């Protein structure tokens, strides 16, 4: 036994997120593994916790001994422990951090118990008529309980039973004591969908030829029962979701289980409902607003095989299935799949890894594949399936560019709304059709500038200008959330001519209200959607036609499907094009195609107006033609020339410190340590200040490392950021981001 680890690192069931070391008694050394649920002495009592790691030695003297392993329930399954280990190695984080990500906090902390209710039923063989006889006229309530039980047939919930019989628990008890009635506590799931809308069941649709071919690919992969990745590239409205649904049905037929990842569950209510209508109870929807009790029950339901499909955001990838057959990643290009705190994993990429470990098929679906995924198809690592047209011969929306430079020089035009856009909106209003206006920036104006001295109101904690929110009458920093009252005069020169500049959705709404005074207009962004059901309510008002113009940020860019929307206006198409990020072009292309895809999803053809100051920009041109392949070719050429992903792997190292000097010094020292260890051919850039140099009073420096084997790079970086060998610098927070999605 000498070579088995003797120390267990345990997270105790307090909301502490701290590990404690315990000695593992000889008798448990063979059985104990990471993921086990264990009892440990804690203070003067004992507690239950999870083993999140094991070690040979501990830095603590006088360790207490671990007591025992708690039953099979609520342990982290072995397959997820394996996955966690891979995550820790690849994404360069502590093993414990990765293990922790496998369990929802409510399960990890172990305070929650399954909800149990008392159930009662008649002992088999009891002669009900004889018993009723015995009750006579005096024991009326006792007789009533017996009658309800006899009528009901099976076990019924005790509370319901006594209410129904107008009896008391004491009367039920006497029947139990007399051996006439049996009772038992049974687990009752807290139902997150209780009181919700009734969902009408749907049946599989007859597939189009393209859908049939795509599904055949997927079922072939499923039937091989080995790992395989398929990229489903289907234009908006091509019926990808129906393909997912039928692939899942196939997976369930095989007796296996499926996970569906969506970028943000609250933003895709229609998609989620389609899954619920097809699969009913077999599905577990992991909403972010589940109560602790509901979340606990959903986890347990999956763990026990009572649910076979899990739908949720990023973390649903860790649903504790044991017979995983399929993982669907919808909108695989979305950046929300990347977690921006440790472990900094990308759920899309980890899905591929989980599929490989567990012999599952992974289906990546999108209208605008990420460069990474499409590149993997080219390399032959992923299979490609395509849906090139919309179902039912609906046309792709007609796209039209409007040159805002020319508009600006015209007299009589409304700023921000081109004459063409106004004309088309009016037509929609006259015909009873609907319009979506898209601008990916909330607030009224992006800046407050003094016309006289040039002062710009800037957050005192961040290197960013305040956004002006007119309704709330305040300035808000979108990086740290700080707000101050909107000034009436310039704080610097006291001139009252301080003005707003730049445009957000709130301003678009105000102008639209003036231009179309009779129209019903709603705005959907994170400012207007703070109330609990605001999002759902606005969407259903839009669906029912009570709203004619919907204005919004990326919140309305994806997943929405409204047959009466025949016009989409993209207010400022080049807004994200010039950000200091090598993916700026890719993001803009994706956003334009996705937003445009909201138009013409019914019988009526759709039209998209793209307002821009740079009409000849190649990215806009490709988006206008919805020509993904041409976009990809051009973009990949640039990435290859510059050695950016997907042509090369990339890692970023971030340094955060309360002063710029400290951040830069730490980064320099880090470079001195890592440089000699890098493989030849690996490029290191920096240290340099991050594009957003300060957030929440923390100065930000970064390093960029590109090229070579990412696994080798991880091996070099990991000891520098985790464990005893970690590079430390006073007051500096250091973290590694592998395959970073954002460099701001
Ligand atoms: P995507 O996910 O590719 O944007 P959807 O799956 O939302 O496309 O499909 C668009 C619309 O077409 C939906 O209303 C869907 O119910 C319908 N649809 C999908 N497949 C078929 C089919 N084979 N026959 C008829 N209607 C279909
Ligand atoms: Zn700020």
XYZ file of C-alpha atoms in Angstrom, residues 78-623:
546
model
C -15.137 8.557 -12.933
C -15.647 9.776 -16.523
C -15.933 13.362 -15.326
C -12.862 13.047 -13.148
C -10.959 11.950 -16.259
C -12.322 14.922 -18.158
C -11.379 17.285 -15.325
C -7.826 16.015 -15.412
C -7.623 16.748 -19.127
C -9.038 20.245 -18.573
C -6.490 20.978 -15.851
C -3.612 19.896 -18.081
C -4.769 21.572 -21.254
C -6.060 24.821 -19.788
C -3.254 25.096 -17.211
C -5.305 25.289 -14.048
C -5.218 23.525 -10.703
C -6.685 20.057 -10.758
C -9.085 20.996 -7.963
C -10.426 23.922 -9.947
C -11.286 21.654 -12.829
C -12.857 19.001 -10.593
C -14.967 21.660 -8.937
C -16.360 22.763 -12.286
C -17.813 19.265 -12.730
C -20.440 19.723 -10.006
C -22.992 22.447 -9.474
C -22.232 24.250 -6.207
C -25.433 22.995 -4.609
C -24.419 19.380 -5.171
C -20.810 20.011 -4.199
C -21.678 21.566 -0.890
C -23.830 18.583 -0.056
C -26.364 20.463 2.051
C -29.268 19.733 -0.214
C -31.253 16.559 0.188
C -33.664 15.058 -2.286
C -37.169 16.221 -1.397
C -39.133 13.377 0.108
C -42.830 13.021 0.588
C -44.739 10.437 2.599
C -46.830 8.085 0.478
C -49.574 5.756 1.751
C -51.385 2.763 0.264
C -53.570 -0.125 1.387
C -51.791 -3.261 2.527
C -52.383 -5.839 -0.209
C -55.046 -8.316 0.848
C -56.855 -5.979 3.187
C -60.625 -6.451 2.987
C -61.777 -2.872 2.581
C -65.491 -3.654 2.955
C -64.864 -5.432 6.258
C -62.705 -2.592 7.533
C -65.349 -0.015 6.620
C -67.909 -2.101 8.426
C -65.744 -1.997 11.545
C -65.540 1.793 11.377
C -69.296 2.015 11.670
C -70.828 5.414 12.184
C -68.367 6.581 14.816
C -65.038 6.500 12.924
C -66.207 8.540 9.919
C -62.833 10.053 9.103
C -61.070 6.753 9.351
C -63.579 5.371 6.880
C -63.067 8.359 4.582
C -59.316 7.717 4.431
C -59.924 4.069 3.553
C -62.385 5.059 0.867
C -60.016 7.517 -0.765
C -57.240 4.920 -0.744
C -59.495 2.261 -2.207
C -60.758 4.607 -4.897
C -57.265 5.840 -5.750
C -55.875 2.344 -6.120
C -52.127 2.915 -5.746
C -49.933 4.909 -3.409
C -50.975 8.457 -2.799
C -49.210 11.361 -1.240
C -50.130 11.551 2.465
C -50.805 15.300 2.528
C -53.158 15.037 -0.427
C -54.819 11.972 1.110
C -55.659 13.604 4.433
C -56.900 16.748 2.724
C -59.051 14.733 0.336
C -60.525 12.657 3.190
C -60.792 15.723 5.457
C -58.878 13.705 8.030
C -55.706 14.320 10.057
C -52.239 12.720 10.014
C -53.131 11.180 13.402
C -55.966 9.208 11.831
C -53.678 7.978 9.081
C -51.257 6.923 11.800
C -53.790 4.776 13.585
C -54.440 2.957 10.317
C -50.711 2.416 9.889
C -50.405 1.118 13.462
C -53.308 -1.243 12.849
C -51.401 -2.659 9.867
C -54.101 -1.705 7.378
C -52.173 1.014 5.593
C -48.494 1.061 4.594
C -46.417 4.202 4.217
C -43.007 5.098 2.840
C -40.978 8.218 2.078
C -40.324 8.642 -1.614
C -38.218 11.124 -3.518
C -40.270 13.761 -5.301
C -38.497 16.001 -7.785
C -38.916 19.708 -7.495
C -40.359 20.530 -10.870
C -38.885 23.684 -12.404
C -41.487 23.591 -15.138
C -44.454 23.411 -12.760
C -46.998 26.111 -13.512
C -45.208 26.916 -16.757
C -46.710 26.884 -20.200
C -48.213 23.656 -21.351
C -46.108 22.275 -24.157
C -47.776 20.552 -27.036
C -45.991 17.413 -28.109
C -44.524 17.463 -31.619
C -43.718 14.640 -34.012
C -40.662 14.343 -36.237
C -41.055 16.284 -39.495
C -40.464 14.753 -42.853
C -36.953 15.836 -43.750
C -35.814 17.676 -46.850
C -33.270 15.841 -49.027
C -30.422 17.921 -47.567
C -31.574 17.255 -44.012
C -31.855 13.557 -44.817
C -28.279 13.419 -46.061
C -27.014 15.288 -43.004
C -28.945 13.046 -40.627
C -27.635 9.947 -42.377
C -24.094 11.150 -41.727
C -24.869 11.623 -38.074
C -26.655 8.309 -37.590
C -23.781 6.548 -39.321
C -21.451 8.111 -36.765
C -23.790 7.178 -33.909
C -24.041 3.617 -35.149
C -20.265 3.275 -35.163
C -20.451 3.983 -31.423
C -17.011 5.473 -31.524
C -15.930 9.086 -31.326
C -16.569 11.371 -34.287
C -17.169 15.061 -34.893
C -19.513 16.474 -37.500
C -19.789 20.142 -38.343
C -23.304 20.922 -39.516
C -23.022 24.110 -41.536
C -26.553 25.166 -42.341
C -27.753 28.606 -43.360
C -30.197 30.331 -41.015
C -33.597 28.703 -41.272
C -32.279 25.567 -42.969
C -33.725 23.265 -40.311
C -30.678 22.433 -38.222
C -32.751 22.089 -35.071
C -34.950 19.425 -36.648
C -31.801 17.501 -37.550
C -30.607 17.745 -33.930
C -33.966 16.479 -32.699
C -33.953 13.427 -34.947
C -30.300 12.679 -34.192
C -31.133 12.731 -30.489
C -34.097 10.426 -31.053
C -31.731 7.976 -32.736
C -29.292 8.239 -29.843
C -32.058 7.484 -27.315
C -33.177 4.490 -29.380
C -29.690 3.125 -28.898
C -30.227 3.404 -25.153
C -27.735 6.224 -24.932
C -27.932 9.763 -23.642
C -27.479 13.209 -25.155
C -26.327 16.667 -24.177
C -27.398 19.825 -26.022
C -25.396 22.981 -25.453
C -26.889 26.354 -26.305
C -25.003 29.644 -25.971
C -27.326 31.308 -23.467
C -30.395 29.488 -22.385
C -32.421 32.567 -21.472
C -31.901 33.985 -24.959
C -33.040 30.913 -26.829
C -36.456 30.113 -25.309
C -37.893 28.998 -28.636
C -35.163 26.447 -29.255
C -35.480 25.047 -25.746
C -39.246 24.706 -26.110
C -38.791 22.704 -29.287
C -36.680 20.189 -27.397
C -39.192 20.028 -24.585
C -42.106 19.482 -26.935
C -40.379 16.617 -28.669
C -38.994 14.785 -25.650
C -41.129 15.822 -22.668
C -40.008 14.329 -19.349
C -36.916 12.735 -20.747
C -35.308 16.134 -20.904
C -33.653 18.121 -18.168
C -33.365 21.841 -18.891
C -30.569 23.386 -16.856
C -31.702 26.994 -16.655
C -29.524 29.510 -14.900
C -32.460 30.590 -12.756
C -33.200 27.166 -11.256
C -33.470 27.251 -7.481
C -30.862 25.266 -5.563
C -33.403 22.553 -4.874
C -34.407 22.271 -8.519
C -30.819 22.226 -9.677
C -30.007 19.496 -7.189
C -32.928 17.392 -8.362
C -32.087 17.855 -12.035
C -28.533 16.736 -11.372
C -29.759 13.697 -9.467
C -32.280 12.877 -12.194
C -29.484 12.829 -14.783
C -27.142 10.923 -12.494
C -29.769 8.236 -11.913
C -30.674 7.955 -15.575
C -34.202 9.320 -15.094
C -33.486 12.035 -17.650
C -31.701 11.147 -20.874
C -31.202 14.573 -22.405
C -29.623 17.586 -20.757
C -30.044 21.008 -22.347
C -28.138 23.968 -21.037
C -25.359 26.472 -21.396
C -21.632 25.719 -21.117
C -21.662 23.781 -17.845
C -24.345 21.342 -19.050
C -21.445 19.618 -20.780
C -20.668 18.143 -17.367
C -24.048 16.463 -17.004
C -23.215 13.218 -15.166
C -24.411 10.816 -17.862
C -22.838 7.378 -17.975
C -23.877 6.321 -21.485
C -23.297 9.439 -23.486
C -23.981 8.972 -27.192
C -24.303 12.490 -28.597
C -23.306 16.042 -27.773
C -24.911 18.805 -29.826
C -23.250 22.208 -29.685
C -25.666 24.720 -31.193
C -24.175 27.963 -32.557
C -20.733 26.484 -32.080
C -19.040 29.755 -33.067
C -20.375 31.629 -30.034
C -17.842 33.086 -27.617
C -20.030 32.376 -24.595
C -18.792 28.775 -24.751
C -15.522 30.040 -23.390
C -15.502 30.529 -19.619
C -13.717 33.697 -18.600
C -12.644 32.533 -15.161
C -10.666 29.465 -14.165
C -10.959 26.871 -15.527
C -10.886 28.884 -18.765
C -12.259 26.105 -20.939
C -14.137 26.281 -24.203
C -17.167 24.000 -23.894
C -17.201 23.377 -27.653
C -13.664 22.059 -27.621
C -14.096 20.122 -24.388
C -17.231 18.559 -25.902
C -15.017 17.117 -28.624
C -12.699 15.733 -25.960
C -15.508 14.251 -23.876
C -16.873 12.657 -27.036
C -13.486 11.141 -27.742
C -13.123 9.729 -24.218
C -16.648 8.338 -24.070
C -17.154 7.197 -27.651
C -19.818 9.797 -28.388
C -20.663 11.671 -31.562
C -20.240 15.431 -31.367
C -22.396 17.587 -33.604
C -21.356 21.217 -34.030
C -24.082 23.281 -35.653
C -24.000 26.837 -36.995
C -24.737 29.104 -39.933
C -21.338 30.744 -39.494
C -18.682 28.218 -38.465
C -15.753 29.418 -36.424
C -12.533 29.451 -38.407
C -11.237 26.779 -36.022
C -14.013 24.281 -36.714
C -14.024 24.774 -40.467
C -10.251 24.430 -40.517
C -10.595 21.131 -38.666
C -12.899 19.949 -41.441
C -10.292 20.882 -44.003
C -7.687 18.960 -42.063
C -10.017 15.965 -42.076
C -10.429 15.921 -38.310
C -14.143 16.767 -38.503
C -16.718 15.688 -41.068
C -18.681 18.408 -42.837
C -22.429 18.271 -43.489
C -24.192 21.147 -45.184
C -27.676 22.597 -45.471
C -27.388 25.228 -48.163
C -30.987 26.378 -48.477
C -33.871 27.237 -46.224
C -36.655 24.721 -45.724
C -39.819 25.090 -47.776
C -37.961 26.981 -50.488
C -37.996 30.158 -48.456
C -35.560 32.596 -49.949
C -32.573 33.905 -48.124
C -33.224 37.536 -47.205
C -32.247 40.120 -49.809
C -29.442 42.256 -48.440
C -28.879 45.897 -49.319
C -25.992 48.142 -48.322
C -26.632 51.778 -47.545
C -23.643 54.094 -47.615
C -24.083 56.340 -44.602
C -21.429 58.753 -45.871
C -23.681 59.662 -48.768
C -26.675 59.849 -46.414
C -24.854 62.228 -44.098
C -24.366 64.754 -46.895
C -28.091 64.711 -47.729
C -30.347 67.377 -46.299
C -33.516 66.365 -44.521
C -32.405 62.893 -43.545
C -32.753 61.753 -39.943
C -29.370 60.971 -38.436
C -28.894 57.208 -37.938
C -31.895 56.261 -40.058
C -31.179 56.272 -43.792
C -34.011 57.347 -46.083
C -34.188 53.829 -47.513
C -34.547 52.295 -44.075
C -37.272 54.763 -43.072
C -39.194 54.100 -46.245
C -39.084 50.335 -45.727
C -40.130 50.604 -42.069
C -43.129 52.715 -43.135
C -44.123 50.068 -45.660
C -43.945 47.396 -42.961
C -46.112 49.448 -40.640
C -48.665 49.929 -43.412
C -48.735 46.215 -44.283
C -48.897 44.888 -40.737
C -45.450 43.353 -40.986
C -42.657 43.642 -38.415
C -39.188 45.169 -38.200
C -36.111 44.357 -36.132
C -33.478 47.066 -35.664
C -30.101 45.917 -34.465
C -27.323 47.860 -32.793
C -24.855 46.070 -30.631
C -24.450 48.769 -28.032
C -26.737 49.589 -25.148
C -27.261 52.960 -23.529
C -28.181 56.276 -25.126
C -24.782 57.565 -26.170
C -21.290 56.168 -26.011
C -19.703 59.308 -24.578
C -20.270 62.654 -22.904
C -17.990 65.273 -24.401
C -17.638 68.933 -23.497
C -18.035 70.967 -26.688
C -15.805 73.695 -25.290
C -12.807 72.091 -23.590
C -12.997 68.587 -25.024
C -13.394 66.895 -21.652
C -14.637 63.285 -21.928
C -16.323 61.727 -18.893
C -14.245 58.638 -18.077
C -14.624 55.979 -15.405
C -12.232 56.647 -12.567
C -11.592 52.917 -12.098
C -11.210 51.875 -15.717
C -9.673 53.104 -18.933
C -13.035 53.582 -20.606
C -15.431 56.424 -21.313
C -18.736 56.389 -19.509
C -21.837 55.467 -21.493
C -24.717 57.888 -21.140
C -28.034 56.353 -20.094
C -30.640 59.015 -20.620
C -33.650 57.316 -19.036
C -31.729 56.490 -15.906
C -30.081 59.954 -16.081
C -26.693 58.533 -15.278
C -23.341 57.690 -16.759
C -22.372 54.044 -16.479
C -19.094 52.236 -16.978
C -19.765 49.085 -18.968
C -16.582 47.480 -17.696
C -17.016 47.776 -13.922
C -20.649 48.812 -13.583
C -19.874 52.068 -11.757
C -22.469 54.798 -12.240
C -22.505 58.536 -11.552
C -25.218 61.134 -12.108
C -25.134 62.658 -15.554
C -23.478 66.086 -15.249
C -25.400 69.187 -16.278
C -22.282 71.199 -16.940
C -18.730 70.197 -17.819
C -16.995 69.127 -14.597
C -13.767 70.631 -15.942
C -14.638 74.027 -17.422
C -18.191 74.432 -16.081
C -19.504 75.047 -19.553
C -23.132 73.870 -19.863
C -22.499 72.675 -23.429
C -21.556 69.148 -22.448
C -23.121 66.826 -25.016
C -23.547 63.210 -25.777
C -21.814 61.563 -28.726
C -22.144 58.193 -30.363
C -25.178 55.949 -30.390
C -26.714 53.178 -28.337
C -30.015 51.319 -28.528
C -31.741 53.796 -26.235
C -31.083 56.613 -28.702
C -32.309 54.496 -31.608
C -35.494 53.883 -29.647
C -36.002 57.591 -28.953
C -35.495 58.533 -32.600
C -37.698 55.697 -33.840
C -40.468 56.873 -31.518
C -40.242 60.351 -33.082
C -40.112 59.073 -36.659
C -42.947 56.562 -36.229
C -45.161 58.016 -33.528
C -47.993 55.554 -34.108
C -45.871 52.410 -34.020
C -45.579 50.170 -30.970
C -41.846 49.956 -30.253
C -39.947 47.863 -27.727
C -36.305 47.677 -26.842
C -34.500 44.542 -25.765
C -31.093 44.860 -24.150
C -29.708 44.123 -20.712
C -30.885 47.541 -19.425
C -34.491 47.120 -20.439
C -34.680 43.432 -19.532
C -33.947 43.487 -15.826
C -37.374 42.294 -14.605
C -37.659 38.537 -14.205
C -39.937 37.726 -17.126
C -39.261 40.857 -19.170
C -37.478 38.920 -21.873
C -40.176 36.314 -22.295
C -42.957 38.894 -22.104
C -41.409 41.154 -24.736
C -40.873 38.241 -27.093
C -44.425 37.022 -26.733
C -45.770 40.549 -27.290
C -43.652 40.685 -30.426
C -44.842 37.306 -31.575
C -48.485 38.218 -31.115
C -47.981 41.378 -33.143
C -48.516 43.839 -30.277
C -45.079 45.227 -30.998
C -44.234 46.339 -34.523
C -40.622 47.428 -34.157
C -38.195 45.585 -31.926
C -34.868 47.271 -31.204
C -32.055 45.350 -29.588
C -28.485 44.305 -29.057
C -27.014 40.866 -29.697
C -29.747 39.660 -27.367
C -31.986 39.504 -30.432
C -29.341 38.303 -32.869
C -29.830 34.577 -32.607
C -32.348 31.821 -32.302
C -35.442 33.974 -32.786
C -37.971 32.940 -35.321
C -40.849 35.289 -36.136
C -42.706 34.728 -39.399
C -43.928 38.337 -39.679
C -40.480 39.908 -39.535
C -39.789 40.991 -43.091
C -37.262 43.719 -42.378
C -34.061 43.789 -40.376
C -32.108 47.031 -40.105
C -28.476 46.782 -39.076
C -27.874 50.308 -37.854
C -24.066 50.432 -37.803
C -22.545 47.409 -39.468
C -18.928 48.431 -39.093
C -19.104 49.092 -35.372
C -17.169 46.023 -34.275
C -14.945 45.893 -37.325
C -12.083 47.968 -36.036
C -11.607 46.564 -32.555
C -8.011 45.623 -31.746
C -8.704 41.905 -31.963
C -7.668 39.570 -34.751
C -11.164 38.065 -34.719
C -12.947 41.418 -35.285
C -13.687 40.561 -38.933
C -14.929 37.074 -38.085
C -17.213 38.402 -35.339
C -18.664 41.040 -37.621
C -19.323 38.516 -40.372
C -21.038 36.159 -37.919
C -23.147 38.876 -36.363
C -24.328 40.263 -39.709
C -25.266 36.854 -41.073
C -27.025 35.831 -37.862
C -28.974 39.064 -37.521
C -29.913 39.026 -41.189
C -31.144 35.475 -40.627
C -33.980 36.822 -38.465
C -35.673 38.202 -41.578
C -38.074 36.324 -43.830
C -38.655 33.266 -41.648
C -42.251 32.882 -42.721
C -44.102 32.910 -46.015
C -43.135 36.519 -46.686
C -39.714 37.294 -48.143
C -37.259 39.152 -45.939
C -35.160 42.217 -46.567
C -32.079 43.419 -44.723
C -30.695 46.944 -44.713
C -27.067 47.210 -43.736
C -26.020 50.775 -42.881
C -22.295 51.381 -43.004
C -19.551 53.945 -43.429
C -17.215 51.386 -45.042
C -19.323 49.807 -47.779
C -16.353 48.281 -49.594
C -14.907 46.443 -46.627
C -14.425 42.821 -47.757
C -16.053 41.397 -44.622
C -19.229 43.363 -45.350
C -19.131 42.302 -48.959
C -18.916 38.615 -48.031
C -21.699 39.013 -45.486
